[in-house]
Amino acid sequence: MLWPKLARALFAKPLTDNAPLVPRETIQALGERLAATSRARLGRSLAIREVDSGSCNGCELEVNALQNVAYDLERFGLRFVASPKHADVLLVTGPACLNMREALERALASTPEPRWVVAAGDCAVDGGVFKGSYAVENGIAAVLPVDLLIPGCPPTPAQLLEGLLSLLETEAAKK
Amino acid sequence: MMGPASSLIRSGNPQGAKPYERFLLSPTAWGQLPAALQQETELALLGLWADATQVHACFLHEPSAEAVLASTPAAGWNYAALSPARPGAVRFERMILELWGHRAEGAVDLRPWLDHGRWNLRHPLAAKPIPFAGEAPQPEFLPVEGEGIHQIPVGPIHAGVIEPGHFRFSVQGEVVVRLEQRLGYTHKGTLSLMLGTSPRAAVRYAARLSGDTTVAHSWAFSAAVEAALGVTAPPRALHLRALMLELERIHNHLNDWGFVCNDAAFAFPHARCGFLREGVLRAVAAAFGHRLMMDRVLPGGVAPDIAPRGAEAILAALDAVEAEIPSLMQIYEAHASLQDRVVTTGYLRPDLARAFAAGGHVGRASGRGFDARRLPQNQPYPTLRFDVPLLETSDVDARVRIRVLELSQSIALVRQILASLPAGETMAPLPVRAGEGVAMIEGFRGECLHWIALDDGGIIRGLFPRDPSWLQWPLLEAAIEDNIVADFPLCNKSFNCSYSGVDL
């Protein structure tokens, strides 16, 4: 029963191209630009440490979706790492809860330079709907030096990808 | 058959909550409640919370699935703790002390929980919060005695892309002797932001209690408001809510099934589940304009209506999921290395699941079958056909199997809902008046319980959104006992409790 399987494998389209409802051209264009820039800047490797400063978990769902086979972030040279010590980018979600402030500061202190901080999601940008609460800092910028804001509640995987690309382009232009 | 606790509660002064009555008990009568609860084990505690002057509890009479609420004055003196009779009360009593300043007399545990000493005030929801400007205290953990025990602290920042929380493992060799959770890191002061606003303004916070449960919490909040005001959402809105609720269950169950396999180093099911889930989310975005369906369920109904070609997109995505479930299940079952990791791992004693009234897949994998979709007021479910799967084996495997069985049920439900979608309006007007309401909506983790009290101007004067994780987190501590540390991710993912939902 090997032949039918081989035939299927030969003629099946790769899953990554099968993205019917997201504009494929956008993703592809983004991907190409991203690959070129990240290769120039970082030798095709950008390590991202995701830190949740107290989000509702909506942003985490979409950041995780970036890693599914449809988006397959790693083909662009971007990957998620388990420790800030291995990271170039801190991708921070949530409004910066006061109970997370010390953890955020420690995560930054553990991230080697050069490093970038990306605030992802409306909460991380300015506190979002939680702005003004006694328990939050109204956004990541109150705790960490933010290089890039990616709004959205939550930002879609495509928006996250777009944001990471613009970070790389800006940094490459500075050189 | 009413037991002593039910009789005691119903002897109180009715307060007019809908559809389940709330009875106000004198401090003396409430003081007899713990002993009465000991004698009526089938009266489960679903939640315990407060407002500036009273403490409120919600109970479920398990045989009849009838809920009842009880309250007692708490300002100025200590209310009697329920934790000696109901272990699920422990974390609620810790929260009530911190947020409202009401102390439970005779409580099992009153160590700090949500308040890590980082806010500039104490008792933020009390009539008069107290300014605070001290050092944050070191957390206290329960003592562990024995030879050669070492501790592994994990978090608040975890290695994966997940919510923050701290786990303190006490380990003897490879075996976990005790796990203690310390949560509260994602406390956003949500209740303070909702109080004093209108239900229409507050529902966006219900939608963001736990982003993966946005539909269930928005619906439970809206249903509590509608019960308080005597409003019924239009039939089309109820069908659309059920449609979104089942889609939310499907995408979360797919996600967790994949992640459990991945935690046992089985990447293939994870990749396939992730891809199928992505298909569902894109169909959902086409139908409702948002991948997670945030802010679609509102008090009074649903807005906007489903997009013209939304139903086709959803059905196509679900056909793909349904077609692949058997082959994924075959892979899951046929690999001994995977089965070895999930079978008998993270065993949860069924008597503990009952004692904590664990809902959702945690309860249903341990023989407790409560499902809020079976409640008569939760239209349109009484008009739909579905089974509630139930297992007794109580391990990681059982919790995975419940999820997979529920996937098929939810797919069938979506087809029924779309086939019988009524025409008409999707939003009913909300009158401005006082009222009090309770609702339970079955999210993918279990029932989301919301209580709300509105004043004469229709403004929220009291509320509590109780995520099902309140009663499941403590059971994860029990399920991991005597397992090896390496199996914790499997146990954890098989529960998948919400951090944000309980940190408030």
XYZ file of C-alpha atoms in Angstrom, chain A residues 14-16 18-22 27 49-71 80-84 94-95 97-104 106-107 122-123 128-136 153-158, chain B residues 99 113-121 124-125 156-165 183-190 192-193 204-205 207-212 251-252 255 259 271-272 274-275 277-279 281-283 286 290-292 294-295 313 445 496 498 500 504:
132
model
C 1.989 21.814 1.163
C -0.174 22.875 4.099
C 1.582 26.193 4.435
C -3.259 26.324 1.850
C -4.436 29.481 3.587
C -7.768 30.244 1.977
C -9.147 33.097 4.050
C -6.045 35.164 4.746
C 1.602 36.643 3.837
C 10.745 35.156 24.227
C 7.041 35.660 24.809
C 6.173 37.152 28.206
C 2.589 37.468 29.425
C 2.326 40.418 31.814
C -1.254 39.519 32.753
C -3.230 39.222 29.516
C -6.596 37.486 29.227
C -4.850 34.680 27.283
C -6.342 35.871 23.979
C -2.963 37.180 22.778
C -1.273 33.914 23.800
C -3.712 31.951 21.640
C -2.756 34.054 18.607
C 0.977 33.994 19.342
C 0.730 30.209 19.586
C -1.186 30.153 16.300
C 1.838 31.850 14.657
C 3.663 28.579 15.254
C 1.055 26.297 13.677
C 1.753 24.761 10.281
C -0.367 27.334 8.444
C 1.842 30.268 9.496
C 10.239 31.174 20.096
C 12.668 30.295 22.857
C 12.055 29.122 26.412
C 14.224 31.638 28.246
C 14.883 35.392 27.980
C -0.999 42.132 28.796
C -1.422 45.499 30.542
C -0.109 43.912 36.006
C 1.560 45.275 39.138
C 1.882 41.673 40.340
C 4.029 40.971 37.229
C 6.204 44.089 37.376
C 9.181 42.476 39.089
C 9.045 39.439 36.793
C 9.074 41.747 33.742
C 13.923 40.404 35.721
C 13.088 39.085 32.256
C -4.123 46.659 23.011
C -3.479 45.921 26.717
C -6.491 48.498 26.761
C -9.843 48.042 28.480
C -8.014 47.666 31.807
C -6.559 51.171 31.649
C -7.036 53.000 34.939
C -7.346 49.944 37.173
C -5.549 49.944 40.544
C -3.798 46.718 39.573
C -2.173 47.563 36.218
C -7.469 42.706 20.660
C -5.933 40.281 20.147
C -3.677 41.012 17.137
C -4.164 38.300 14.505
C -1.189 36.100 13.595
C -0.882 38.075 10.330
C -10.724 42.224 47.873
C -3.799 34.908 47.381
C -4.440 37.638 44.789
C -2.865 40.489 46.768
C 0.919 40.144 46.506
C 1.490 43.465 48.298
C 2.141 45.276 45.000
C -0.984 47.441 44.797
C -1.064 50.854 46.449
C -4.202 49.936 48.355
C -9.882 47.519 46.744
C -13.590 46.572 46.652
C 5.605 33.159 37.182
C 7.092 33.262 33.666
C 6.831 29.779 32.169
C 8.888 28.233 29.383
C 5.950 27.986 26.980
C 3.717 30.659 25.525
C 1.203 30.486 28.374
C -0.184 32.622 31.191
C 1.932 33.462 34.250
C 1.673 31.730 37.615
C -1.614 32.566 41.367
C -2.807 36.169 41.224
C -0.098 37.425 38.834
C -2.697 38.360 36.219
C -4.975 40.251 38.626
C -6.224 43.219 36.609
C -8.823 44.662 39.007
C -11.545 43.598 36.577
C -13.582 47.280 40.114
C -13.789 48.322 36.461
C -16.389 43.805 27.253
C -14.726 42.859 30.560
C -15.393 38.975 27.172
C -11.839 39.413 28.484
C -11.968 37.441 31.742
C -10.377 34.569 29.872
C -9.765 35.060 26.169
C -10.242 31.384 25.309
C -11.218 25.186 18.815
C -10.128 24.819 22.441
C -5.820 22.958 20.795
C -0.754 20.131 23.133
C 0.599 19.848 14.021
C -2.643 18.396 12.649
C -3.219 23.127 15.113
C -3.951 23.158 11.399
C -8.067 24.585 14.560
C -6.675 27.293 12.286
C -9.255 26.296 9.680
C -10.747 30.068 13.407
C -10.605 31.383 9.832
C -14.152 30.161 9.218
C -15.390 34.892 8.030
C -13.301 38.025 14.834
C -11.188 34.891 15.200
C -12.101 34.362 18.857
C -14.912 38.560 21.186
C -17.619 41.195 21.803
C -17.286 28.357 5.791
C -13.758 24.074 30.797
C -5.837 23.518 31.166
C -7.448 29.513 33.309
C -6.782 35.167 34.095
C -9.778 38.574 38.070
